[in-house]
mmCIF file of C-alpha atoms and ligand atoms in Angstrom:
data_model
loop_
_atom_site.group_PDB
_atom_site.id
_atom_site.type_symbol
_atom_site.label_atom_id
_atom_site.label_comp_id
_atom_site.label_asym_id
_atom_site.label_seq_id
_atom_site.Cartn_x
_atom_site.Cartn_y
_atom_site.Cartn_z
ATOM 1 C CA UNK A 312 0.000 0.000 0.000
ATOM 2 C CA UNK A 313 1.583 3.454 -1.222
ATOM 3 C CA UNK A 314 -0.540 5.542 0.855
ATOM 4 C CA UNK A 315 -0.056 4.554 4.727
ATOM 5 C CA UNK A 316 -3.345 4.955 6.760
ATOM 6 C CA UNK A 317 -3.834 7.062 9.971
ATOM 7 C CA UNK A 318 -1.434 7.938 12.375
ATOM 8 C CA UNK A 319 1.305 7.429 9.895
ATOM 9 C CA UNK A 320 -0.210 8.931 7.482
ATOM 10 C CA UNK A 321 -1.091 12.607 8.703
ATOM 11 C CA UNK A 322 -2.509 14.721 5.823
ATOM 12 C CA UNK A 323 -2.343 18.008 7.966
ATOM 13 C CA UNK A 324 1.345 17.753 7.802
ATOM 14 C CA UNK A 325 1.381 19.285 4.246
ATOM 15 C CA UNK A 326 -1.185 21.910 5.149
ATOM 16 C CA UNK A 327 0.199 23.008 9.177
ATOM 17 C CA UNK A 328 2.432 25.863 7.843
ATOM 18 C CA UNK A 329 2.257 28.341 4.722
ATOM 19 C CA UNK A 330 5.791 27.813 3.686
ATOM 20 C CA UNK A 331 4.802 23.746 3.398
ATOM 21 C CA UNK A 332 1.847 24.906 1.529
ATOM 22 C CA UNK A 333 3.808 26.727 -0.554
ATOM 23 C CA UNK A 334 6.347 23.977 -1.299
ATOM 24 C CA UNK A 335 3.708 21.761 -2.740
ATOM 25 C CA UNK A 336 1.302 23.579 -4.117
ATOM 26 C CA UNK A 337 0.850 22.013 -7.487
ATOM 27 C CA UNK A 338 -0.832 24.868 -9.517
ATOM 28 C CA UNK A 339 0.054 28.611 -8.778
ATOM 29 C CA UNK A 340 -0.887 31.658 -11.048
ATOM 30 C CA UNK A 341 1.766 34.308 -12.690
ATOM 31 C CA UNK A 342 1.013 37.395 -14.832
ATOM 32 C CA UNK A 343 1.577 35.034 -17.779
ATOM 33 C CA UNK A 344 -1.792 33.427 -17.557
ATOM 34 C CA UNK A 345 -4.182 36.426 -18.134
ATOM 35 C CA UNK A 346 -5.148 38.169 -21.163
ATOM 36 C CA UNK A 347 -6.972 41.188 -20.822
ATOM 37 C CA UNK A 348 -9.962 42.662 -23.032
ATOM 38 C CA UNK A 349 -11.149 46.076 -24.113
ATOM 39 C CA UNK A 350 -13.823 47.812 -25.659
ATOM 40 C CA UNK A 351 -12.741 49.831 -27.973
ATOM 41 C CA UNK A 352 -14.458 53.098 -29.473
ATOM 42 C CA UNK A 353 -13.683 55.319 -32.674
ATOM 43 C CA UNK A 354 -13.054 58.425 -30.545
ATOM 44 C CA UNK A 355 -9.800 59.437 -30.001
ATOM 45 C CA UNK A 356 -10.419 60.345 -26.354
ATOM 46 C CA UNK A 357 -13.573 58.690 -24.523
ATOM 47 C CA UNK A 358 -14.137 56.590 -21.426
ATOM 48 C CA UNK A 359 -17.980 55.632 -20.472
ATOM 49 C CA UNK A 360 -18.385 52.813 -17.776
ATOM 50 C CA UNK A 361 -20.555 49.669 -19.530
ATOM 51 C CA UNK A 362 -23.447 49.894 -16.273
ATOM 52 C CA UNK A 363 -23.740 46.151 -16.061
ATOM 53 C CA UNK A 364 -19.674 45.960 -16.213
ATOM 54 C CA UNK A 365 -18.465 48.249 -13.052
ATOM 55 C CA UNK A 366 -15.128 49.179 -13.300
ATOM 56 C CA UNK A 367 -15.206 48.360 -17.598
ATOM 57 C CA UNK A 368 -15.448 50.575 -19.617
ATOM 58 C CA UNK A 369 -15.801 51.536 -23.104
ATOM 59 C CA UNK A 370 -11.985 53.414 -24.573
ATOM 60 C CA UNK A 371 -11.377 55.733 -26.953
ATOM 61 C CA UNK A 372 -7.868 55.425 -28.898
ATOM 62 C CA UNK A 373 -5.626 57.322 -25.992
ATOM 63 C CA UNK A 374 -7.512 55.466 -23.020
ATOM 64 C CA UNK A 375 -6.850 52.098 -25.068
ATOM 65 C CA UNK A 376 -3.184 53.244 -25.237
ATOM 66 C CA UNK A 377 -3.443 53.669 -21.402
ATOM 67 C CA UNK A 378 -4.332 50.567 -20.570
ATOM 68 C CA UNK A 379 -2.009 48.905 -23.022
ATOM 69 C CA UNK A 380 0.958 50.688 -21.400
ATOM 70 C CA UNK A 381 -0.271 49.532 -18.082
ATOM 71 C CA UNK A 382 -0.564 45.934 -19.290
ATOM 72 C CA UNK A 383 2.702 46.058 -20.534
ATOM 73 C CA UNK A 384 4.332 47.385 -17.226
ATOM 74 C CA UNK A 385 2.218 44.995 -15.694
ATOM 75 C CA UNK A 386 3.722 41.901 -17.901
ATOM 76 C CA UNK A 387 0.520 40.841 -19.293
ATOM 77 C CA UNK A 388 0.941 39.145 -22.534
ATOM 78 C CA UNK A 389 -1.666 40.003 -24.448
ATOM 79 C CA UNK A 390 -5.130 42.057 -25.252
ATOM 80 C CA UNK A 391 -7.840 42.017 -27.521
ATOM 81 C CA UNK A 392 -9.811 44.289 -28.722
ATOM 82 C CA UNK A 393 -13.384 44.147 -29.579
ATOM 83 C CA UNK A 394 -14.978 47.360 -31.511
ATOM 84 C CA UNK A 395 -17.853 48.924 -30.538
ATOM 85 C CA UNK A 396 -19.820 50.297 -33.592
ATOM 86 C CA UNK A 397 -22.599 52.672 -33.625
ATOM 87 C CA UNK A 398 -25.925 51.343 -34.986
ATOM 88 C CA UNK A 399 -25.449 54.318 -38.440
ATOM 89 C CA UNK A 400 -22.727 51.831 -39.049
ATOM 90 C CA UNK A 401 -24.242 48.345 -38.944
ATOM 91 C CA UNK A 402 -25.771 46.889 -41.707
ATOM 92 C CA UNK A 403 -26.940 43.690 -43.086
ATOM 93 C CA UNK A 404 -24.371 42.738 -44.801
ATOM 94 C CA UNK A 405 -21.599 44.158 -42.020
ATOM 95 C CA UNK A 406 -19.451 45.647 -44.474
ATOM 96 C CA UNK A 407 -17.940 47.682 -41.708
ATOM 97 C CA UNK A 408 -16.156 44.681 -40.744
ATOM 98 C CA UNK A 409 -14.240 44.604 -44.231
ATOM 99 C CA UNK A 410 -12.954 48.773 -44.159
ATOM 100 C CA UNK A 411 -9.475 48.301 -44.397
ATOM 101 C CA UNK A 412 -9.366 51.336 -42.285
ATOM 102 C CA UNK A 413 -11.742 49.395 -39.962
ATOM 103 C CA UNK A 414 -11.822 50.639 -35.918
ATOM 104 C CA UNK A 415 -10.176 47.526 -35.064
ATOM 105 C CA UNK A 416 -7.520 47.912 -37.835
ATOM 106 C CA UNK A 417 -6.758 51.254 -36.652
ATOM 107 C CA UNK A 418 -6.791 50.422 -33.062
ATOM 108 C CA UNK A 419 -4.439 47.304 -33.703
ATOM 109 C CA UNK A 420 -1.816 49.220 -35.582
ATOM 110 C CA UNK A 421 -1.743 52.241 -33.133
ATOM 111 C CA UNK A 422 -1.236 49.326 -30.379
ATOM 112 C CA UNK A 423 1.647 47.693 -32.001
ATOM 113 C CA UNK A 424 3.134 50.695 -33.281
ATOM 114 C CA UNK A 425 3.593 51.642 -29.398
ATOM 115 C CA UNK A 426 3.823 48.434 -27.718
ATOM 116 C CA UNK A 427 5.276 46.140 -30.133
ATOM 117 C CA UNK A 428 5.651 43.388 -27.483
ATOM 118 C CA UNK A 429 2.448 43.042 -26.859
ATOM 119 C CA UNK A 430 0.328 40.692 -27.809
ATOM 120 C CA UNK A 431 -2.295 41.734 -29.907
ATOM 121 C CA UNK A 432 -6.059 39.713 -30.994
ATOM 122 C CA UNK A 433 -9.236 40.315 -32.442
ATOM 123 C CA UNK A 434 -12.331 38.918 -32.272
ATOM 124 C CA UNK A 435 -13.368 37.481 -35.818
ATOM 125 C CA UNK A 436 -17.172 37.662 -35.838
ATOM 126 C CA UNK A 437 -19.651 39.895 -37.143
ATOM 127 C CA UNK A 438 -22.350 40.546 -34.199
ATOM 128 C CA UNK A 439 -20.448 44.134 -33.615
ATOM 129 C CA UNK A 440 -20.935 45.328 -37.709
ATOM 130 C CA UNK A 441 -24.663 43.573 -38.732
ATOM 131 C CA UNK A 442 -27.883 45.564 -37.991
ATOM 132 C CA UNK A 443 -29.286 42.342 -36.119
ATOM 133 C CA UNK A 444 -26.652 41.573 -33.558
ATOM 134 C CA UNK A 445 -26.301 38.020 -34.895
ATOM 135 C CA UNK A 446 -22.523 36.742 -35.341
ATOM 136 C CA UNK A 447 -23.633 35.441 -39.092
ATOM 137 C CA UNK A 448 -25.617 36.646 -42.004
ATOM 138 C CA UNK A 449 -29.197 36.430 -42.219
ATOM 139 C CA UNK A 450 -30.711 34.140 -44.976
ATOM 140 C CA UNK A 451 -33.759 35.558 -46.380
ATOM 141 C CA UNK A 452 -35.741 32.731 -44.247
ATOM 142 C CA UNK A 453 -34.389 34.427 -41.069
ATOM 143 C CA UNK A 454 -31.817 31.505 -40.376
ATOM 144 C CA UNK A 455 -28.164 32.127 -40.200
ATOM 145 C CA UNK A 456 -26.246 31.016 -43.812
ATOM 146 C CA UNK A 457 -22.906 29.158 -42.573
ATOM 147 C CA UNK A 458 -21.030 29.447 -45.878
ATOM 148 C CA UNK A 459 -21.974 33.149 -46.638
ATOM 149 C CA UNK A 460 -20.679 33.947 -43.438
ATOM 150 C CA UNK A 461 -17.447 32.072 -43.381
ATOM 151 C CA UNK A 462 -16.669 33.944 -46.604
ATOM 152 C CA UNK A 463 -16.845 37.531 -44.890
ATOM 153 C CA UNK A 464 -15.171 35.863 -41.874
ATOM 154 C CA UNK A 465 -12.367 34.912 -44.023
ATOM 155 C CA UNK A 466 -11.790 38.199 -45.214
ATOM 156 C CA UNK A 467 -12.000 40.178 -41.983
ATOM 157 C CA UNK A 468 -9.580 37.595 -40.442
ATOM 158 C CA UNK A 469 -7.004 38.826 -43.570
ATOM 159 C CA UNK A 470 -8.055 42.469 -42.661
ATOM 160 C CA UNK A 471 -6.696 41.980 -38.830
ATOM 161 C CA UNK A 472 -3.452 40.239 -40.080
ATOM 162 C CA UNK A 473 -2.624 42.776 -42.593
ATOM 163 C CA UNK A 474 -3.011 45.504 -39.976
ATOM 164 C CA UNK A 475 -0.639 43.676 -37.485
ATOM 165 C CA UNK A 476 -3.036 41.337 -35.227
ATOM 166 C CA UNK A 477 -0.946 38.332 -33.700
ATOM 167 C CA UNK A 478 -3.667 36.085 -32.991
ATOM 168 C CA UNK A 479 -6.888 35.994 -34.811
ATOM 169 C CA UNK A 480 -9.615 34.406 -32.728
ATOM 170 C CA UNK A 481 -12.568 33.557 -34.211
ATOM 171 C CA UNK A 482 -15.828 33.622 -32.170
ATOM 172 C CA UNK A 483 -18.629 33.171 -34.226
ATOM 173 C CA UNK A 484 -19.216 29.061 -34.044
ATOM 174 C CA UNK A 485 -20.169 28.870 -37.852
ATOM 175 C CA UNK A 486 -18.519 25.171 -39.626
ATOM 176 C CA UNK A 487 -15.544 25.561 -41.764
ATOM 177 C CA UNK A 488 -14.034 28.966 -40.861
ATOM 178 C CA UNK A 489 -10.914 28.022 -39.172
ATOM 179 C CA UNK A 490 -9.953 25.787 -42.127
ATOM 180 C CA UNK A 491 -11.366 28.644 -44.547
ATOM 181 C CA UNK A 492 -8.840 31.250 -42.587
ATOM 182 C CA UNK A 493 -6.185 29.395 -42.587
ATOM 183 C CA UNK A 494 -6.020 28.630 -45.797
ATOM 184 C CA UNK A 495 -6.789 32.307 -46.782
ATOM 185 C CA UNK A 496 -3.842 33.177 -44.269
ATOM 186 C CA UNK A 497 -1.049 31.022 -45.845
ATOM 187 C CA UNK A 498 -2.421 31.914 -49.513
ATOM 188 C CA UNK A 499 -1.334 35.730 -48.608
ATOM 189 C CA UNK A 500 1.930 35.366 -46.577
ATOM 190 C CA UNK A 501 0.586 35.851 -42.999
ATOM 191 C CA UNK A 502 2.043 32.315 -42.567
ATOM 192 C CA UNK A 503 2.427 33.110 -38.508
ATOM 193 C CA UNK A 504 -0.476 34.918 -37.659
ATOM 194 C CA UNK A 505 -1.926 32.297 -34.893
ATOM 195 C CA UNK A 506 -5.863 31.362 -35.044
ATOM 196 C CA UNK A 507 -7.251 31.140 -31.447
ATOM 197 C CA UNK A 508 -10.386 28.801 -31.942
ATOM 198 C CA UNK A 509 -13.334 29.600 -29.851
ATOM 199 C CA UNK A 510 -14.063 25.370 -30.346
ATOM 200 C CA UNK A 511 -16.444 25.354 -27.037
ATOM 201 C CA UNK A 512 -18.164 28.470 -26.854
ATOM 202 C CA UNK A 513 -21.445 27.705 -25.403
ATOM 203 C CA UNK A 514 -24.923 29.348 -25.677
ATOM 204 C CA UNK A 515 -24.659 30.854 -22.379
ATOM 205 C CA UNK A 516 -26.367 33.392 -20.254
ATOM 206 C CA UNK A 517 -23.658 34.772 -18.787
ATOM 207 C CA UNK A 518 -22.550 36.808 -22.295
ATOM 208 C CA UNK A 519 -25.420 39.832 -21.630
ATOM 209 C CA UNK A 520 -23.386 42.662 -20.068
ATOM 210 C CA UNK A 521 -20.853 41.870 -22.722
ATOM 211 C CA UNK A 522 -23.827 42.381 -25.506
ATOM 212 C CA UNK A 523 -24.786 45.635 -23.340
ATOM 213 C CA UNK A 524 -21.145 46.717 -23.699
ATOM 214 C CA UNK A 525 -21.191 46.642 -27.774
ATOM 215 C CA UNK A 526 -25.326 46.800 -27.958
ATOM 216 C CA UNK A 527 -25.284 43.253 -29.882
ATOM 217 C CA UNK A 528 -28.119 41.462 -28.162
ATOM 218 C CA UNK A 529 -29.776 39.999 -31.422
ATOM 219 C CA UNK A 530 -32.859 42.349 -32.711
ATOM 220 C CA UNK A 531 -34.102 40.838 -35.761
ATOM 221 C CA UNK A 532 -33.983 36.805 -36.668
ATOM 222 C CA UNK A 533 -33.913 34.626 -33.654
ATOM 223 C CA UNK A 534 -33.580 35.899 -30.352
ATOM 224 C CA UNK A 535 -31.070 33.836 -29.204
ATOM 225 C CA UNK A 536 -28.008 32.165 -30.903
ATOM 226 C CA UNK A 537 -28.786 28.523 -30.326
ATOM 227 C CA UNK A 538 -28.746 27.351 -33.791
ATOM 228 C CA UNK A 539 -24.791 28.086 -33.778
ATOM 229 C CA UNK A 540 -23.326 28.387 -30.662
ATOM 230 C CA UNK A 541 -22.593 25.081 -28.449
ATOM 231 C CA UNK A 542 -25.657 23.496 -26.046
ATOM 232 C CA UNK A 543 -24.944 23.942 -22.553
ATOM 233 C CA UNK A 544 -26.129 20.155 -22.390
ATOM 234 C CA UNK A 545 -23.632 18.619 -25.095
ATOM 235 C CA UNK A 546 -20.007 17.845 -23.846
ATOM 236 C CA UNK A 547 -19.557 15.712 -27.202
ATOM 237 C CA UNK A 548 -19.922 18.107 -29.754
ATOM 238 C CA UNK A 549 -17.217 20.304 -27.404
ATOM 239 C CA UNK A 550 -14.792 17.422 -28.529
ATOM 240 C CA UNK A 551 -15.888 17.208 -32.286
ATOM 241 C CA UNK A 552 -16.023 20.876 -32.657
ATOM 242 C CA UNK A 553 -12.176 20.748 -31.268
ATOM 243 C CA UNK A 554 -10.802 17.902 -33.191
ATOM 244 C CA UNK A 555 -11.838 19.663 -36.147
ATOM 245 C CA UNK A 556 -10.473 22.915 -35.551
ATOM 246 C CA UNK A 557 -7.790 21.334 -34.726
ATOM 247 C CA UNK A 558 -7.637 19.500 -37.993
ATOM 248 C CA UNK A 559 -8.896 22.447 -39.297
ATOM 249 C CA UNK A 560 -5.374 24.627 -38.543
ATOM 250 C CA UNK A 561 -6.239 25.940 -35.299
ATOM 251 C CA UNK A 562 -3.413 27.108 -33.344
ATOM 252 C CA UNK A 563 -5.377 27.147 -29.377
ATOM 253 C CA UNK A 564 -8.548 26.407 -28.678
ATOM 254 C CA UNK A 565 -10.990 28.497 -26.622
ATOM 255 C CA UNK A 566 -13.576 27.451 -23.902
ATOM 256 C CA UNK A 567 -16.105 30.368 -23.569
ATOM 257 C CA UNK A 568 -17.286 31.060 -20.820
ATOM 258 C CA UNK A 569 -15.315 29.498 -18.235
ATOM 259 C CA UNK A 570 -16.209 28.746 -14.687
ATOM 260 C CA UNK A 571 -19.049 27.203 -15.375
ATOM 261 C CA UNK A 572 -17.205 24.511 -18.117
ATOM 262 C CA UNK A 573 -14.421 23.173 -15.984
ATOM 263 C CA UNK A 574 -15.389 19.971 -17.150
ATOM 264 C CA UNK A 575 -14.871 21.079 -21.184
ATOM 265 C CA UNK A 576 -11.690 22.257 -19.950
ATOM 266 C CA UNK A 577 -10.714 19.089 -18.657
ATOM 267 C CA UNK A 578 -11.770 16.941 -21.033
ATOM 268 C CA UNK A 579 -9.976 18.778 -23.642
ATOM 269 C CA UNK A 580 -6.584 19.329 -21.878
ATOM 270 C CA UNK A 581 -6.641 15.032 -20.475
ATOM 271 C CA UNK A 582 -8.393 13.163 -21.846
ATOM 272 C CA UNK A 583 -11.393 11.684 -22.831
ATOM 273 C CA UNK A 584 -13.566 9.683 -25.676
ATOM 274 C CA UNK A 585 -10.504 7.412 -26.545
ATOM 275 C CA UNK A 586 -8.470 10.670 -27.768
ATOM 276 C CA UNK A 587 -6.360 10.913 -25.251
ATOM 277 C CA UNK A 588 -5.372 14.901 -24.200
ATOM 278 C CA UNK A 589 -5.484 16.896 -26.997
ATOM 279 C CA UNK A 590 -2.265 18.227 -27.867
ATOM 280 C CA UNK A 591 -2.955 21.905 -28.279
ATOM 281 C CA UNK A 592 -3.014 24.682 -25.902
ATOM 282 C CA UNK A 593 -6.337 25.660 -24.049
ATOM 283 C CA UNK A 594 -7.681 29.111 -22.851
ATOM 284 C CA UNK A 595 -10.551 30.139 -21.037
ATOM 285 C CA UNK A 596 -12.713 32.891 -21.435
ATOM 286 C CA UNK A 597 -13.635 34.499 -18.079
ATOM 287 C CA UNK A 598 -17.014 36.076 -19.389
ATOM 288 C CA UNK A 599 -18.840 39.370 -18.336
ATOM 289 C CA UNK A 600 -21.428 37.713 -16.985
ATOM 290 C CA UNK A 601 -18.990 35.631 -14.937
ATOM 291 C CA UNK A 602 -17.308 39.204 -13.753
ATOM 292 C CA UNK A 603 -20.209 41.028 -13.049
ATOM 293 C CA UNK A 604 -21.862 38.020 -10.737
ATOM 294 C CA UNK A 605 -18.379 38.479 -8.431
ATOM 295 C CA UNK A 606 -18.368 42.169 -8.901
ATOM 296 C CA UNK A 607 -21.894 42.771 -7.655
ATOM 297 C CA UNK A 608 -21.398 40.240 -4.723
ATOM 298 C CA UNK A 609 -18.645 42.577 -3.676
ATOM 299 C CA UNK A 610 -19.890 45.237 -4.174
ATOM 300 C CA UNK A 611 -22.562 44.093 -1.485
ATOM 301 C CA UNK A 612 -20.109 42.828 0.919
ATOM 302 C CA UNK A 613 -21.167 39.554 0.062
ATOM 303 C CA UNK A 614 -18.058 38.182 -0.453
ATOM 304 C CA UNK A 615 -14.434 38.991 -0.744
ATOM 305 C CA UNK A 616 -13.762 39.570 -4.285
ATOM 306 C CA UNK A 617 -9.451 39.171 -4.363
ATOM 307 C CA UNK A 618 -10.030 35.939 -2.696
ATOM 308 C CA UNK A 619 -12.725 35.209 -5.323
ATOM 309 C CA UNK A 620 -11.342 35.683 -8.173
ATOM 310 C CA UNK A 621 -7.756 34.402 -7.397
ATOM 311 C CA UNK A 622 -9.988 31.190 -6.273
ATOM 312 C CA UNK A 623 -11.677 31.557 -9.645
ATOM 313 C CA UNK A 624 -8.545 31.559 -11.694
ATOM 314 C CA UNK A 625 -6.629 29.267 -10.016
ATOM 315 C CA UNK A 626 -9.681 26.278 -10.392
ATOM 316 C CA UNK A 627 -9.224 27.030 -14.438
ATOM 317 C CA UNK A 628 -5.761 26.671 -14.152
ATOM 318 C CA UNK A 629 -6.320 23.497 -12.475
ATOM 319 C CA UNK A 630 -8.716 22.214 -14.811
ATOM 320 C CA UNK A 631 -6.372 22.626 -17.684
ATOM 321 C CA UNK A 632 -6.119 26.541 -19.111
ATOM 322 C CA UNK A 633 -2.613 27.882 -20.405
ATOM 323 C CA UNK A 634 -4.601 31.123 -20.355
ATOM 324 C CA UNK A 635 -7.848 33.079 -19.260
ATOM 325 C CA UNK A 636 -9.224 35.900 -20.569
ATOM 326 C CA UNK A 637 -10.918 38.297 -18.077
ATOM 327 C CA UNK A 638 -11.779 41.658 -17.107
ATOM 328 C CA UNK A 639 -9.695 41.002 -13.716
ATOM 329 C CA UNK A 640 -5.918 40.921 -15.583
ATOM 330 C CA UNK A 641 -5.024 44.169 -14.502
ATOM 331 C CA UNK A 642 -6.019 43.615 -10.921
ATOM 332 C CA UNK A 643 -4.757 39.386 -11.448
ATOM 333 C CA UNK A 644 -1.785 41.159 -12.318
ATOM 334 C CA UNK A 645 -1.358 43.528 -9.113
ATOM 335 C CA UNK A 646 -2.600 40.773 -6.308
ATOM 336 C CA UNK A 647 -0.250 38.194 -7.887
ATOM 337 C CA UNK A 648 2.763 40.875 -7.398
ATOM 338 C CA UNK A 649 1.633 41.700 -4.045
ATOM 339 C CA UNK A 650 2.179 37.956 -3.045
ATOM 340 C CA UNK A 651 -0.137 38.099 -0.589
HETATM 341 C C1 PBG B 189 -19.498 37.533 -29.997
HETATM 342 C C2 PBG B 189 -18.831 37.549 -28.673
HETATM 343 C C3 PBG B 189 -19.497 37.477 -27.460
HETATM 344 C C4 PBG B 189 -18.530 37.536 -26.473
HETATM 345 C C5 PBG B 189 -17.283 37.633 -27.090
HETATM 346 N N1 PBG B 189 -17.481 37.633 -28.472
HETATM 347 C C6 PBG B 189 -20.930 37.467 -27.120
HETATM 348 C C7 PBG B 189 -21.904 36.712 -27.905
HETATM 349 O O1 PBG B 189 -21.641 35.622 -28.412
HETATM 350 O O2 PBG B 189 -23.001 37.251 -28.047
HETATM 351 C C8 PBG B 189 -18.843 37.494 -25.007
HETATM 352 C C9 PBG B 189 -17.760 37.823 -24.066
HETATM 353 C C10 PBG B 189 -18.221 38.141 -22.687
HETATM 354 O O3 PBG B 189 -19.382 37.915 -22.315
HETATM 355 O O4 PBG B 189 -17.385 38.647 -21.919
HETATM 356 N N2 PBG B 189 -18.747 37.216 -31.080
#
């Protein structure tokens, strides 16, 4: 027997004293694990706090520079930047996604030109630039056309690496893109330009003070984006929808949102359905909806939100995330140097 029983074995010991705790703690957190995101505006001086998002806010083009210099000093890796269009702007077709001078083209240069070590990436989907908040195109029956929208998707993907993004992540759960960018990636030279797959990104709840942050909740078609994002009650199609991007070219995959999927996580870093772990880097996304539950229990004195959210992070970490994306880097990035 490997594992004496009581009184030799004393499981306290490890626990009696921090600097034990310490020794064998098998999962810790470092500024190298968070990625943090911003809304981004087309003003070049702006700063508006998203109401269901305390503490978030919505940047203009010096504020974004702000934050980028204080992620840098802060030795966070890497941003990205989602745009936040007004409604003159949005149209069926989202052609506003294609502008060459695009916000998020703009906004990507101007971030690389001053912070070149920074990781830069950018949401490829089209809820922010159509007039009906829905990530694809509208057929003319109201449904969502996969292949229509892939071929948009392909193009604003070039758009972002031409103006300097690192990573591309697409977001939008239609079939085919990530082999459809890739291949549209290596045909123009942007042979290095990494595609973060958002493989498990789930139909959640949690995604509605994000949608209040851009004003994307879906107006016209269906209400909700079932038909292509994941069902919170399918852990298969978590592990087809990976294998293929995978297959597909996918560089990381993406579980969205986080907390709540540990067990995606999990199955996707070990193991599972005779695959074995999946050789590929995973990151979570941290969600609004996830940020502003812990936020608003703070801000009640419900519960203590460092302890929280370092709690929070560090159970993603253990599930299996290289990376997290959330609204708490900067402050990640503070209590991890306070060591406390
Ligand atoms: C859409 C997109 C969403 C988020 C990131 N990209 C919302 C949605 O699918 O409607 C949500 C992120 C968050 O809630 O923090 N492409």
């Amino acid at each position: 027997m490997i594992q004496g029983s009581y009184p030799h074995s004393r499981l306290r010991r490890l626990r009696d004293q921090s600097f034990i705790r310490n020794l064998v703690a098998e999962h810790q957190l470092t500024h190298n694990d968070f990625i943090l995101p911003l809304f981004v505006m087309d003003k070049p001086q702006h700063k508006q706090e998203i109401p269901s998002m305390p503490e978030v806010y919505r940047l203009g083009f010096k504020e974004v520079l702000q934050y980028c210099h204080r992620a840098s000093q802060m030795a966070i890796p890497a941003v990205v930047v989602f745009p936040v269009i007004s409604d003159e702007r949005r149209s069926l077709d989202a052609r506003e996604a294609l502008r060459e001078d695009a916000l998020v083209c703009r906004m990507v240069k101007a971030i690389k030109k001053d912070f070149p070590h920074l990781g830069v990436i950018t949401d490829v989907a089209l809820d922010p630039y159509t007039s009906h908040g829905h990530d694809g195109l509208l057929s003319e029956d109201g449904t969502i056309s996969n292949d229509a929208t892939v071929r948009v998707l392909k193009e604003q993907a070039l758009c972002h690496a031409a103006s300097g993004a690192d990573i591309v992540a697409p977001s939008d759960m239609m079939d085919g893109r990530i082999g459809s960018i890739r291949c549209a990636l290596e045909s123009r030279g942007f042979v290095h330009t990494k595609i973060l797959a958002y493989s498990a990104k789930y139909a959640s709840s949690l995604y509605s003070p994000f949608r209040d942050g851009l004003g994307s909740h879906p107006k016209k078609g269906p209400s909700h984006k079932h038909t292509y994002q994941l069902s919170v009650a399918s852990k298969e199609q978590a592990m087809r929808e990976a294998l293929q991007d995978i297959d597909e070219g996918a560089d990381i995959l993406m579980v969205k949102p986080a907390g709540y999927y540990t067990d995606i996580i999990h199955m996707l870093k070990h193991s599972c359905l005779g695959h074995g772990s999946l050789p590929i880097p995973i990151f979570g996304y941290h969600v609004s909806g996830e940020y502003s539950m812990i936020k608003a229990a703070a801000k009640n004195g419900w519960i203590d939100e460092k302890q929280a959210v370092l709690e929070c992070m560090l159970s993603l970490k253990r599930s299996g995330c290289s990376a997290i994306v959330t609204y708490y880097a900067l402050h990640l990035a503070a209590w991890i140097g306070d060591n406390t």
